[in-house]
mmCIF file of C-alpha atoms in Angstrom:
data_model
loop_
_atom_site.group_PDB
_atom_site.id
_atom_site.type_symbol
_atom_site.label_atom_id
_atom_site.label_comp_id
_atom_site.label_asym_id
_atom_site.label_seq_id
_atom_site.Cartn_x
_atom_site.Cartn_y
_atom_site.Cartn_z
ATOM 1 C CA MET A 17 -0.112 0.086 0.036
ATOM 2 C CA ARG A 18 1.545 3.348 -1.302
ATOM 3 C CA ARG A 19 -0.491 5.776 0.818
ATOM 4 C CA ALA A 20 -2.330 3.980 3.691
ATOM 5 C CA ARG A 21 -4.653 5.980 5.796
ATOM 6 C CA ARG A 22 -6.145 3.637 8.470
ATOM 7 C CA VAL A 23 -6.977 0.364 8.908
ATOM 8 C CA LEU A 24 -9.252 -1.534 11.467
ATOM 9 C CA THR A 25 -7.846 -2.681 14.771
ATOM 10 C CA LEU A 26 -9.640 -5.006 17.105
ATOM 11 C CA GLY A 27 -12.137 -3.836 19.427
ATOM 12 C CA VAL A 28 -15.528 -1.886 20.465
ATOM 13 C CA ALA A 29 -16.613 0.356 17.931
ATOM 14 C CA ALA A 30 -14.314 -1.184 15.507
ATOM 15 C CA CYS A 31 -14.939 1.452 12.900
ATOM 16 C CA ALA A 32 -13.729 4.076 15.319
ATOM 17 C CA ALA A 33 -10.550 2.565 16.048
ATOM 18 C CA THR A 34 -8.078 3.670 13.482
ATOM 19 C CA PHE A 35 -4.203 3.903 12.752
ATOM 20 C CA ALA A 36 -2.013 5.222 10.000
ATOM 21 C CA LEU A 37 0.104 2.618 7.925
ATOM 22 C CA THR A 38 2.888 3.200 5.147
ATOM 23 C CA PRO A 39 3.628 -0.344 3.801
ATOM 24 C CA SER A 40 3.879 -1.412 0.097
ATOM 25 C CA PRO A 41 1.953 -4.110 -1.694
ATOM 26 C CA ALA A 42 4.688 -6.302 -2.032
ATOM 27 C CA ALA A 43 5.428 -6.304 1.673
ATOM 28 C CA ALA A 44 1.590 -7.053 2.420
ATOM 29 C CA GLY A 45 2.299 -10.328 0.346
ATOM 30 C CA ALA A 46 -1.024 -9.908 -1.792
ATOM 31 C CA PRO A 47 -1.651 -8.146 -4.939
ATOM 32 C CA ALA A 48 -3.745 -5.334 -5.481
ATOM 33 C CA THR A 49 -6.805 -5.988 -7.640
ATOM 34 C CA GLY A 50 -8.286 -3.590 -10.502
ATOM 35 C CA PRO A 51 -11.366 -1.634 -10.326
ATOM 36 C CA LEU A 52 -14.278 -3.113 -8.280
ATOM 37 C CA PRO A 53 -16.572 -5.396 -10.616
ATOM 38 C CA VAL A 54 -19.760 -4.973 -8.355
ATOM 39 C CA ALA A 55 -22.024 -2.876 -11.067
ATOM 40 C CA THR A 56 -23.921 -5.597 -12.453
ATOM 41 C CA ALA A 57 -27.200 -6.499 -10.739
ATOM 42 C CA SER A 58 -26.283 -10.414 -10.616
ATOM 43 C CA ALA A 59 -23.211 -9.322 -8.753
ATOM 44 C CA ARG A 60 -24.937 -6.687 -6.319
ATOM 45 C CA ALA A 61 -27.571 -8.865 -5.050
ATOM 46 C CA ALA A 62 -27.686 -12.639 -3.717
ATOM 47 C CA ALA A 63 -30.608 -14.550 -2.483
ATOM 48 C CA SER A 64 -32.342 -13.897 0.628
ATOM 49 C CA GLY A 65 -34.151 -16.324 2.870
ATOM 50 C CA PRO A 66 -37.607 -16.603 4.154
ATOM 51 C CA GLY A 67 -39.130 -13.253 5.397
ATOM 52 C CA GLU A 68 -37.572 -11.153 3.201
ATOM 53 C CA PRO A 69 -38.090 -7.487 4.375
ATOM 54 C CA ASP A 70 -39.162 -4.321 2.329
ATOM 55 C CA SER A 71 -36.454 -2.895 0.397
ATOM 56 C CA ALA A 72 -34.980 -0.700 3.120
ATOM 57 C CA LEU A 73 -32.304 -2.959 4.233
ATOM 58 C CA ARG A 74 -31.420 -4.103 1.235
ATOM 59 C CA THR A 75 -31.105 -0.531 -0.405
ATOM 60 C CA ALA A 76 -28.763 0.625 2.462
ATOM 61 C CA MET A 77 -26.678 -2.561 1.829
ATOM 62 C CA LEU A 78 -26.464 -1.397 -2.005
ATOM 63 C CA ALA A 79 -25.563 1.995 -1.119
ATOM 64 C CA THR A 80 -22.567 0.600 0.772
ATOM 65 C CA LEU A 81 -21.471 -1.110 -2.080
ATOM 66 C CA ASP A 82 -21.668 2.328 -4.064
ATOM 67 C CA ALA A 83 -19.486 3.900 -1.435
ATOM 68 C CA GLY A 84 -16.583 1.150 -2.154
ATOM 69 C CA ALA A 85 -17.516 -2.017 -0.281
ATOM 70 C CA THR A 86 -16.973 -5.309 -2.197
ATOM 71 C CA GLY A 87 -19.683 -7.086 -0.384
ATOM 72 C CA MET A 88 -22.068 -7.262 2.759
ATOM 73 C CA ILE A 89 -24.152 -9.716 4.422
ATOM 74 C CA ALA A 90 -27.005 -9.249 6.844
ATOM 75 C CA ARG A 91 -29.073 -11.598 8.866
ATOM 76 C CA VAL A 92 -32.095 -10.327 10.927
ATOM 77 C CA ASP A 93 -34.366 -12.478 13.090
ATOM 78 C CA ASP A 94 -37.399 -10.723 14.753
ATOM 79 C CA GLY A 95 -38.554 -13.721 16.676
ATOM 80 C CA HIS A 96 -40.944 -14.732 13.867
ATOM 81 C CA ASP A 97 -38.958 -14.563 10.504
ATOM 82 C CA VAL A 98 -35.304 -14.938 9.446
ATOM 83 C CA THR A 99 -34.144 -12.509 6.740
ATOM 84 C CA ARG A 100 -31.012 -13.000 5.022
ATOM 85 C CA ILE A 101 -29.367 -10.838 2.265
ATOM 86 C CA GLY A 102 -26.138 -10.547 0.824
ATOM 87 C CA VAL A 103 -25.124 -8.020 -1.747
ATOM 88 C CA GLY A 104 -21.756 -7.849 -4.054
ATOM 89 C CA VAL A 105 -18.956 -10.278 -4.500
ATOM 90 C CA ALA A 106 -17.232 -12.485 -1.956
ATOM 91 C CA ARG A 107 -13.991 -12.565 -4.210
ATOM 92 C CA LEU A 108 -12.897 -9.783 -6.701
ATOM 93 C CA ASP A 109 -10.744 -11.979 -9.052
ATOM 94 C CA PRO A 110 -12.253 -14.032 -10.367
ATOM 95 C CA PRO A 111 -15.376 -12.669 -9.289
ATOM 96 C CA ARG A 112 -17.504 -14.695 -6.990
ATOM 97 C CA ARG A 113 -21.121 -13.386 -5.956
ATOM 98 C CA ILE A 114 -21.402 -13.497 -1.961
ATOM 99 C CA ARG A 115 -23.291 -15.941 -0.383
ATOM 100 C CA THR A 116 -25.224 -15.255 3.072
ATOM 101 C CA GLY A 117 -23.351 -18.295 4.630
ATOM 102 C CA ASP A 118 -19.890 -17.207 3.851
ATOM 103 C CA GLN A 119 -17.416 -17.161 6.498
ATOM 104 C CA VAL A 120 -15.568 -13.960 7.709
ATOM 105 C CA ARG A 121 -13.037 -13.053 10.378
ATOM 106 C CA VAL A 122 -15.150 -11.684 13.191
ATOM 107 C CA GLY A 123 -12.443 -9.783 15.384
ATOM 108 C CA SER A 124 -13.370 -8.988 19.041
ATOM 109 C CA ILE A 125 -16.489 -11.135 18.610
ATOM 110 C CA THR A 126 -14.058 -13.520 20.016
ATOM 111 C CA LYS A 127 -13.997 -11.953 23.436
ATOM 112 C CA SER A 128 -17.651 -13.018 24.050
ATOM 113 C CA MET A 129 -16.591 -16.701 23.433
ATOM 114 C CA VAL A 130 -13.641 -16.469 25.522
ATOM 115 C CA ALA A 131 -15.431 -14.706 28.292
ATOM 116 C CA THR A 132 -18.263 -17.540 28.186
ATOM 117 C CA VAL A 133 -15.335 -20.201 28.742
ATOM 118 C CA ALA A 134 -13.989 -18.249 31.756
ATOM 119 C CA LEU A 135 -17.347 -17.961 33.285
ATOM 120 C CA GLN A 136 -17.768 -21.523 32.653
ATOM 121 C CA LEU A 137 -14.608 -22.507 34.712
ATOM 122 C CA VAL A 138 -15.732 -20.033 37.293
ATOM 123 C CA GLY A 139 -19.162 -22.351 37.729
ATOM 124 C CA GLU A 140 -16.854 -25.072 37.958
ATOM 125 C CA GLY A 141 -15.203 -23.672 40.727
ATOM 126 C CA ARG A 142 -11.669 -23.649 39.039
ATOM 127 C CA LEU A 143 -11.334 -20.301 38.504
ATOM 128 C CA ARG A 144 -12.708 -17.147 40.427
ATOM 129 C CA LEU A 145 -13.610 -13.706 38.765
ATOM 130 C CA GLY A 146 -11.440 -12.346 41.838
ATOM 131 C CA ASP A 147 -8.379 -14.303 41.208
ATOM 132 C CA THR A 148 -5.288 -12.136 40.226
ATOM 133 C CA VAL A 149 -3.260 -12.283 37.091
ATOM 134 C CA GLU A 150 -0.198 -12.738 39.683
ATOM 135 C CA ARG A 151 -1.769 -15.892 41.006
ATOM 136 C CA TRP A 152 -2.009 -17.729 37.405
ATOM 137 C CA LEU A 153 0.554 -15.755 35.535
ATOM 138 C CA PRO A 154 3.442 -15.087 38.219
ATOM 139 C CA GLY A 155 5.706 -12.340 37.057
ATOM 140 C CA LEU A 156 4.351 -11.707 33.807
ATOM 141 C CA VAL A 157 2.642 -8.486 34.356
ATOM 142 C CA PRO A 158 3.935 -5.694 36.785
ATOM 143 C CA GLY A 159 1.118 -4.983 39.477
ATOM 144 C CA GLY A 160 -0.443 -8.212 38.480
ATOM 145 C CA ASP A 161 -1.332 -8.868 41.885
ATOM 146 C CA GLU A 162 -3.808 -5.786 41.776
ATOM 147 C CA ILE A 163 -5.524 -6.972 38.427
ATOM 148 C CA THR A 164 -8.333 -9.503 38.834
ATOM 149 C CA ILE A 165 -9.763 -11.651 36.092
ATOM 150 C CA ARG A 166 -13.168 -9.445 36.124
ATOM 151 C CA MET A 167 -10.933 -6.269 35.455
ATOM 152 C CA LEU A 168 -9.537 -8.253 32.314
ATOM 153 C CA LEU A 169 -12.787 -9.117 31.031
ATOM 154 C CA ASN A 170 -14.528 -5.899 31.479
ATOM 155 C CA HIS A 171 -11.632 -3.468 30.696
ATOM 156 C CA THR A 172 -10.956 -1.956 34.034
ATOM 157 C CA SER A 173 -7.559 -3.500 34.605
ATOM 158 C CA GLY A 174 -5.758 -0.359 33.270
ATOM 159 C CA ILE A 175 -3.260 -2.391 31.395
ATOM 160 C CA TYR A 176 -2.197 -0.834 28.141
ATOM 161 C CA ASN A 177 -3.734 -1.843 24.672
ATOM 162 C CA TYR A 178 -0.754 -3.522 22.724
ATOM 163 C CA THR A 179 -2.470 -2.739 19.419
ATOM 164 C CA ASP A 180 -2.072 1.120 20.345
ATOM 165 C CA ASP A 181 1.371 0.775 20.362
ATOM 166 C CA PRO A 182 2.912 3.098 17.540
ATOM 167 C CA GLY A 183 5.079 0.481 16.077
ATOM 168 C CA PHE A 184 2.707 -2.552 16.137
ATOM 169 C CA ILE A 185 0.274 -2.045 13.395
ATOM 170 C CA PRO A 186 3.071 -1.008 10.894
ATOM 171 C CA ALA A 187 5.076 -4.218 12.012
ATOM 172 C CA ILE A 188 2.166 -6.573 11.156
ATOM 173 C CA VAL A 189 1.572 -4.712 7.714
ATOM 174 C CA ALA A 190 5.169 -4.896 6.882
ATOM 175 C CA ASP A 191 5.371 -8.751 7.611
ATOM 176 C CA PRO A 192 1.653 -9.987 7.912
ATOM 177 C CA TYR A 193 2.820 -13.622 7.880
ATOM 178 C CA ARG A 194 4.947 -13.264 11.170
ATOM 179 C CA TYR A 195 3.939 -15.322 14.056
ATOM 180 C CA TRP A 196 3.253 -13.331 17.458
ATOM 181 C CA SER A 197 3.272 -15.223 20.563
ATOM 182 C CA PRO A 198 0.910 -14.254 23.243
ATOM 183 C CA PRO A 199 3.998 -13.543 25.517
ATOM 184 C CA GLU A 200 5.232 -11.131 22.888
ATOM 185 C CA LEU A 201 2.086 -9.256 22.861
ATOM 186 C CA VAL A 202 1.918 -8.859 26.649
ATOM 187 C CA ALA A 203 5.362 -7.761 26.576
ATOM 188 C CA ILE A 204 4.533 -4.723 24.002
ATOM 189 C CA ALA A 205 1.930 -4.032 26.408
ATOM 190 C CA THR A 206 3.778 -3.922 29.457
ATOM 191 C CA SER A 207 6.643 -1.814 27.985
ATOM 192 C CA HIS A 208 3.983 1.035 28.435
ATOM 193 C CA GLU A 209 2.868 2.558 31.714
ATOM 194 C CA PRO A 210 -0.688 1.510 32.673
ATOM 195 C CA VAL A 211 -3.551 3.898 31.513
ATOM 196 C CA PHE A 212 -4.982 4.028 35.128
ATOM 197 C CA GLU A 213 -4.678 2.068 38.506
ATOM 198 C CA PRO A 214 -6.634 -1.226 38.426
ATOM 199 C CA GLY A 215 -10.160 -0.822 39.136
ATOM 200 C CA THR A 216 -10.241 2.819 38.693
ATOM 201 C CA GLY A 217 -11.351 3.372 35.122
ATOM 202 C CA TRP A 218 -12.451 1.771 31.788
ATOM 203 C CA SER A 219 -10.447 1.621 28.832
ATOM 204 C CA TYR A 220 -10.819 -1.158 26.043
ATOM 205 C CA SER A 221 -7.617 -3.303 26.125
ATOM 206 C CA ASN A 222 -7.019 -6.373 23.707
ATOM 207 C CA THR A 223 -4.166 -7.312 26.247
ATOM 208 C CA GLY A 224 -6.702 -8.107 28.728
ATOM 209 C CA TYR A 225 -7.877 -10.729 26.721
ATOM 210 C CA ILE A 226 -4.476 -12.585 25.641
ATOM 211 C CA LEU A 227 -4.099 -12.717 29.281
ATOM 212 C CA VAL A 228 -7.417 -14.363 29.907
ATOM 213 C CA GLY A 229 -6.381 -16.742 27.261
ATOM 214 C CA LEU A 230 -3.191 -17.525 28.979
ATOM 215 C CA VAL A 231 -5.016 -17.961 32.025
ATOM 216 C CA LEU A 232 -7.493 -20.490 30.717
ATOM 217 C CA GLU A 233 -4.781 -22.405 29.147
ATOM 218 C CA LYS A 234 -3.036 -22.677 32.526
ATOM 219 C CA VAL A 235 -6.155 -23.505 34.566
ATOM 220 C CA THR A 236 -7.074 -26.195 32.162
ATOM 221 C CA GLY A 237 -3.786 -27.344 30.249
ATOM 222 C CA THR A 238 -5.700 -27.146 27.063
ATOM 223 C CA PRO A 239 -5.003 -24.756 24.253
ATOM 224 C CA ILE A 240 -7.578 -21.889 24.038
ATOM 225 C CA GLN A 241 -8.652 -23.069 20.425
ATOM 226 C CA THR A 242 -9.641 -26.506 21.954
ATOM 227 C CA LEU A 243 -11.348 -24.944 24.972
ATOM 228 C CA LEU A 244 -13.646 -22.974 22.529
ATOM 229 C CA ASN A 245 -14.343 -25.918 20.353
ATOM 230 C CA ARG A 246 -15.371 -28.112 23.338
ATOM 231 C CA ARG A 247 -17.268 -25.784 25.334
ATOM 232 C CA VAL A 248 -18.873 -23.424 22.602
ATOM 233 C CA ILE A 249 -18.691 -24.367 18.895
ATOM 234 C CA LYS A 250 -19.457 -28.000 19.153
ATOM 235 C CA PRO A 251 -22.249 -28.102 21.782
ATOM 236 C CA LEU A 252 -23.998 -25.312 19.684
ATOM 237 C CA HIS A 253 -23.116 -27.066 16.241
ATOM 238 C CA LEU A 254 -21.374 -24.010 14.811
ATOM 239 C CA HIS A 255 -20.126 -25.903 11.871
ATOM 240 C CA ASP A 256 -18.708 -22.449 10.165
ATOM 241 C CA THR A 257 -16.871 -21.255 13.310
ATOM 242 C CA PHE A 258 -13.380 -22.027 14.478
ATOM 243 C CA PHE A 259 -10.471 -20.267 16.220
ATOM 244 C CA ALA A 260 -7.961 -19.579 13.388
ATOM 245 C CA THR A 261 -4.285 -20.736 14.130
ATOM 246 C CA SER A 262 -3.475 -19.948 10.422
ATOM 247 C CA GLY A 263 -4.571 -17.793 7.512
ATOM 248 C CA ARG A 264 -6.514 -20.457 6.092
ATOM 249 C CA PHE A 265 -10.520 -20.702 6.088
ATOM 250 C CA ARG A 266 -12.302 -23.925 6.422
ATOM 251 C CA GLY A 267 -15.221 -23.554 3.978
ATOM 252 C CA SER A 268 -16.650 -20.992 1.444
ATOM 253 C CA TYR A 269 -15.526 -17.356 2.801
ATOM 254 C CA ALA A 270 -15.805 -13.841 1.929
ATOM 255 C CA HIS A 271 -12.228 -12.546 1.064
ATOM 256 C CA GLY A 272 -11.373 -9.418 3.022
ATOM 257 C CA TYR A 273 -10.229 -6.227 1.372
ATOM 258 C CA ILE A 274 -8.524 -2.796 2.037
ATOM 259 C CA PRO A 275 -10.005 -0.205 -0.611
ATOM 260 C CA PRO A 276 -8.034 1.943 -2.882
ATOM 261 C CA THR A 277 -8.816 5.123 -0.530
ATOM 262 C CA ILE A 278 -6.775 3.412 1.951
ATOM 263 C CA THR A 279 -4.171 1.410 -0.194
ATOM 264 C CA GLY A 280 -3.431 4.502 -2.699
ATOM 265 C CA ASP A 281 -3.782 1.608 -5.424
ATOM 266 C CA GLY A 282 -6.277 -1.279 -5.888
ATOM 267 C CA TYR A 283 -8.154 -3.541 -3.614
ATOM 268 C CA LEU A 284 -5.723 -5.131 -1.603
ATOM 269 C CA ASP A 285 -6.897 -8.797 -0.565
ATOM 270 C CA VAL A 286 -5.857 -9.261 3.282
ATOM 271 C CA SER A 287 -7.982 -12.423 3.809
ATOM 272 C CA GLY A 288 -4.999 -14.934 4.384
ATOM 273 C CA TRP A 289 -3.237 -12.515 6.897
ATOM 274 C CA PRO A 290 -2.890 -15.022 9.879
ATOM 275 C CA PRO A 291 -4.366 -13.690 13.077
ATOM 276 C CA SER A 292 -1.513 -14.750 15.560
ATOM 277 C CA TRP A 293 -1.588 -11.357 16.473
ATOM 278 C CA ALA A 294 -4.990 -11.213 17.502
ATOM 279 C CA TRP A 295 -5.192 -14.620 19.288
ATOM 280 C CA ALA A 296 -7.492 -14.766 22.283
ATOM 281 C CA ALA A 297 -8.574 -11.315 21.620
ATOM 282 C CA GLY A 298 -9.811 -11.597 17.932
ATOM 283 C CA ALA A 299 -8.670 -14.923 16.097
ATOM 284 C CA VAL A 300 -12.220 -16.587 15.487
ATOM 285 C CA VAL A 301 -13.593 -17.152 11.960
ATOM 286 C CA SER A 302 -17.638 -17.605 11.848
ATOM 287 C CA ASN A 303 -20.607 -16.562 9.470
ATOM 288 C CA ALA A 304 -23.837 -14.921 10.191
ATOM 289 C CA ASP A 305 -26.007 -17.914 10.983
ATOM 290 C CA ASP A 306 -23.373 -18.975 13.613
ATOM 291 C CA LEU A 307 -23.106 -15.815 15.234
ATOM 292 C CA ALA A 308 -26.971 -15.556 15.645
ATOM 293 C CA ARG A 309 -26.892 -19.170 17.225
ATOM 294 C CA PHE A 310 -24.069 -18.326 19.496
ATOM 295 C CA TYR A 311 -25.492 -14.806 21.107
ATOM 296 C CA THR A 312 -29.208 -16.205 21.407
ATOM 297 C CA ALA A 313 -27.904 -19.571 22.912
ATOM 298 C CA LEU A 314 -25.889 -17.245 25.309
ATOM 299 C CA MET A 315 -28.463 -14.516 26.465
ATOM 300 C CA SER A 316 -31.248 -17.542 26.686
ATOM 301 C CA GLY A 317 -29.246 -19.305 29.355
ATOM 302 C CA ARG A 318 -27.978 -22.355 27.320
ATOM 303 C CA LEU A 319 -24.285 -21.917 27.900
ATOM 304 C CA LEU A 320 -24.365 -20.357 31.369
ATOM 305 C CA GLN A 321 -26.066 -20.780 34.528
ATOM 306 C CA PRO A 322 -28.338 -17.809 35.625
ATOM 307 C CA TRP A 323 -25.884 -16.406 38.212
ATOM 308 C CA LEU A 324 -22.968 -16.628 35.783
ATOM 309 C CA LEU A 325 -25.145 -14.885 33.089
ATOM 310 C CA LYS A 326 -25.833 -12.046 35.618
ATOM 311 C CA GLN A 327 -22.154 -11.687 36.323
ATOM 312 C CA MET A 328 -21.532 -11.251 32.594
ATOM 313 C CA THR A 329 -24.174 -8.823 32.136
ATOM 314 C CA THR A 330 -23.549 -6.624 34.872
ATOM 315 C CA THR A 331 -21.854 -3.853 33.114
ATOM 316 C CA VAL A 332 -19.602 -0.792 33.909
ATOM 317 C CA GLU A 333 -21.017 2.564 32.259
ATOM 318 C CA VAL A 334 -18.863 3.699 29.899
ATOM 319 C CA GLY A 335 -20.956 6.376 28.213
ATOM 320 C CA GLU A 336 -24.740 7.397 28.031
ATOM 321 C CA GLY A 337 -26.515 4.344 27.089
ATOM 322 C CA PHE A 338 -23.650 2.179 26.604
ATOM 323 C CA GLY A 339 -22.243 -0.386 29.093
ATOM 324 C CA TYR A 340 -19.482 -2.954 29.006
ATOM 325 C CA GLY A 341 -19.844 -6.271 30.781
ATOM 326 C CA LEU A 342 -17.782 -9.458 30.936
ATOM 327 C CA GLY A 343 -16.902 -9.781 26.988
ATOM 328 C CA ILE A 344 -20.311 -8.314 26.021
ATOM 329 C CA TYR A 345 -21.769 -4.966 25.938
ATOM 330 C CA THR A 346 -25.259 -3.465 25.909
ATOM 331 C CA MET A 347 -26.058 -0.116 24.158
ATOM 332 C CA SER A 348 -29.660 1.857 24.055
ATOM 333 C CA THR A 349 -30.877 2.363 20.877
ATOM 334 C CA PRO A 350 -33.956 4.521 19.309
ATOM 335 C CA CYS A 351 -35.450 1.017 18.729
ATOM 336 C CA GLY A 352 -34.825 -0.789 22.085
ATOM 337 C CA GLU A 353 -31.790 -2.196 24.101
ATOM 338 C CA ILE A 354 -29.410 -4.481 22.317
ATOM 339 C CA TRP A 355 -26.813 -7.044 23.596
ATOM 340 C CA GLY A 356 -23.746 -8.400 21.755
ATOM 341 C CA HIS A 357 -20.241 -7.089 20.403
ATOM 342 C CA ASP A 358 -18.638 -5.880 17.077
ATOM 343 C CA GLY A 359 -15.288 -6.889 15.643
ATOM 344 C CA GLY A 360 -12.748 -5.465 13.667
ATOM 345 C CA ILE A 361 -9.534 -6.968 12.042
ATOM 346 C CA PRO A 362 -7.826 -6.123 8.796
ATOM 347 C CA GLY A 363 -10.462 -6.320 5.854
ATOM 348 C CA TYR A 364 -13.496 -7.203 7.893
ATOM 349 C CA VAL A 365 -15.772 -5.572 10.305
ATOM 350 C CA SER A 366 -18.685 -7.694 12.144
ATOM 351 C CA PHE A 367 -21.575 -6.762 14.274
ATOM 352 C CA ALA A 368 -23.643 -8.958 16.318
ATOM 353 C CA TYR A 369 -26.452 -8.299 18.671
ATOM 354 C CA THR A 370 -29.551 -9.808 20.360
ATOM 355 C CA ASP A 371 -32.080 -8.578 22.661
ATOM 356 C CA ARG A 372 -31.931 -9.627 26.273
ATOM 357 C CA ARG A 373 -33.664 -12.646 26.234
ATOM 358 C CA GLY A 374 -31.867 -14.100 23.368
ATOM 359 C CA SER A 375 -35.207 -14.474 21.214
ATOM 360 C CA ARG A 376 -34.168 -12.082 18.340
ATOM 361 C CA SER A 377 -30.702 -11.306 16.826
ATOM 362 C CA SER A 378 -29.370 -9.194 14.037
ATOM 363 C CA VAL A 379 -25.935 -9.709 12.297
ATOM 364 C CA VAL A 380 -24.250 -7.303 9.894
ATOM 365 C CA LEU A 381 -20.857 -8.593 8.184
ATOM 366 C CA LEU A 382 -18.556 -6.065 5.958
ATOM 367 C CA PRO A 383 -15.687 -7.720 4.390
ATOM 368 C CA THR A 384 -14.088 -4.415 3.477
ATOM 369 C CA GLN A 385 -11.942 -2.226 5.534
ATOM 370 C CA PRO A 386 -14.404 1.033 5.755
ATOM 371 C CA ASP A 387 -12.936 4.236 4.662
ATOM 372 C CA ASP A 388 -14.932 7.358 5.441
ATOM 373 C CA ALA A 389 -17.344 6.978 2.779
ATOM 374 C CA ILE A 390 -18.090 3.346 3.490
ATOM 375 C CA VAL A 391 -18.587 4.122 7.204
ATOM 376 C CA THR A 392 -21.220 6.931 6.304
ATOM 377 C CA ALA A 393 -23.183 4.570 3.919
ATOM 378 C CA GLY A 394 -23.053 1.769 6.029
ATOM 379 C CA GLN A 395 -24.127 3.269 9.265
ATOM 380 C CA PRO A 396 -27.969 3.027 8.208
ATOM 381 C CA VAL A 397 -27.647 -0.672 7.532
ATOM 382 C CA ILE A 398 -26.829 -1.357 11.529
ATOM 383 C CA GLY A 399 -29.713 0.716 12.634
ATOM 384 C CA ILE A 400 -32.316 -0.743 10.329
ATOM 385 C CA ALA A 401 -30.916 -4.009 11.046
ATOM 386 C CA VAL A 402 -31.440 -3.580 14.804
ATOM 387 C CA CYS A 403 -34.741 -2.043 14.320
ATOM 388 C CA MET A 404 -36.065 -4.795 12.238
ATOM 389 C CA MET A 405 -34.660 -7.395 14.695
ATOM 390 C CA LEU A 406 -36.492 -5.466 17.582
ATOM 391 C CA GLY A 407 -39.637 -5.467 15.608
ATOM 392 C CA GLN A 408 -39.739 -1.976 15.440
ATOM 393 C CA PRO A 409 -40.653 0.292 12.099
ATOM 394 C CA VAL A 410 -37.792 0.717 9.983
ATOM 395 C CA PRO A 411 -36.135 3.750 10.399
ATOM 396 C CA ALA A 412 -35.482 6.433 7.612
ATOM 397 C CA ALA A 413 -31.610 6.516 6.803
ATOM 398 C CA ASP A 414 -30.969 9.621 8.810
ATOM 399 C CA THR A 415 -32.564 8.212 12.023
ATOM 400 C CA ALA A 416 -30.738 4.822 11.227
ATOM 401 C CA ARG A 417 -27.722 6.745 11.104
ATOM 402 C CA SER A 418 -27.940 8.120 14.508
ATOM 403 C CA ALA A 419 -28.738 4.777 15.904
ATOM 404 C CA ALA A 420 -25.652 3.171 14.210
ATOM 405 C CA ILE A 421 -23.090 1.308 16.251
ATOM 406 C CA PHE A 422 -20.231 2.845 14.154
ATOM 407 C CA ASP A 423 -19.965 5.707 16.864
ATOM 408 C CA LEU A 424 -19.805 3.583 19.974
ATOM 409 C CA PRO A 425 -17.989 5.845 23.000
ATOM 410 C CA ALA A 426 -14.858 3.543 22.949
ATOM 411 C CA THR A 427 -11.243 3.281 21.253
ATOM 412 C CA GLY A 428 -10.304 -0.257 20.150
#
C-alpha cells in the first residue's frame, strides 16, 4: 500500500479505532486488484431467505457497495421470521457472488466466546473472577497482584492496549505472515505504563483478553482453540466457526479487502493474513448464522447458569446508554436495548446483536476495510437491522445513521 490512511484494529466500535500505515503491496504479500466489479445486478444482490423485508435494508446495503465496499451480509431474526441478504461479491478476481453463509474473520466477537469459557470455569470452581493475574501468571505483568480476572474481562484493569503501540500495526503490515506469541503481545503492552490504576477506570484493552487466554490455558492445561471448540462451538453445532491458528479458512468465505482510498492503489486482499497477533482477543472465524446462534444461546441461558449470566451482563457504564460487561456490551438505541459485540480485523468488520432474552438477533458483516465513505454509507444498515430485529418500524436513513453502532464511545 503506497498511501495508507487507516486500517481497523480489534475492539469495541471497530470502525472508530484506526491507525496510520505506510507499507507497500509487496510487503503485504497480496496483490492489489483492479476496479471493483460489483456494478451488475447479478453481482450486487444475492438470494434472501424466508421473510425478506421491504427494500430498506437491501437499499442501504447497496448504498454501501456504491461507497466502495466489495460485499455485505445481513441476517435479521425478529422472533418470527429470518431475513438473510447478501450483496456484492465474495471475491474480486475471479469474481464470485457473495453468499449469506460465507465465513468471515469476526475479530473481537471472539471476546464474548472467551469470556463464556472463563465463566464456565468459574461455575465449575476452577477459576474465580477475583483471582489475580499474578496468581495464574506469576511475574508476567507488573502489578499483576492488583489486577483481577474480572478487570481483564470488563476492561477495567488499566493495562495498556498492545494494538495502540505506535510500532505494532506497521510491523504487522510490513510482515503480515509473522507469528506473534501471546507473551510477545503482553510484553509490548507492559513496555508502556498502565492507563490508570486497576479498577479505577475503563479503557478497552485487547491485552486483557490475551491474558485471559493464557489464564484459561494455565487453568485447564488445554489450548484456547480446543477450549472454545469443546465448550462453545461443538455444543452449539457452529459448523462454520473456528479459532484460526493460520490464515486458512475451512469453507466458503468472503475475502477481506482494503480499498483503494486506503491503499492508494487497488483493492488489497488481506484474507490470508494469519491472526496470531489477535489470538484470544480476536482470532475467531464465523458466519452470520453461527453468530446469531451463539448470541441467542448465550443470552437465553444455554451456555451459562443464571448467576453466571448475571455476572456477564453486569456492566460498567462507559457512556450514556452504553455499558460493558464481561466480554459483552449493551447499548440503548432508538428502537430498544441491544446486547452483543462488534469486531474489526484488517479487511473485515462484524456486528452481532440480540435482545436481552436471546429471542431475536441481527448480524451485519462487512468484508471491506471501511474508509470514511463506507462508514457513512454503512451506518444505516446497522440501525435498520437492529430496528427490524426488535420489531420496530424501519427508520429513515438519517435516523438509522444516528442509531448506528459505528460511533460507540470507545477506542479499540
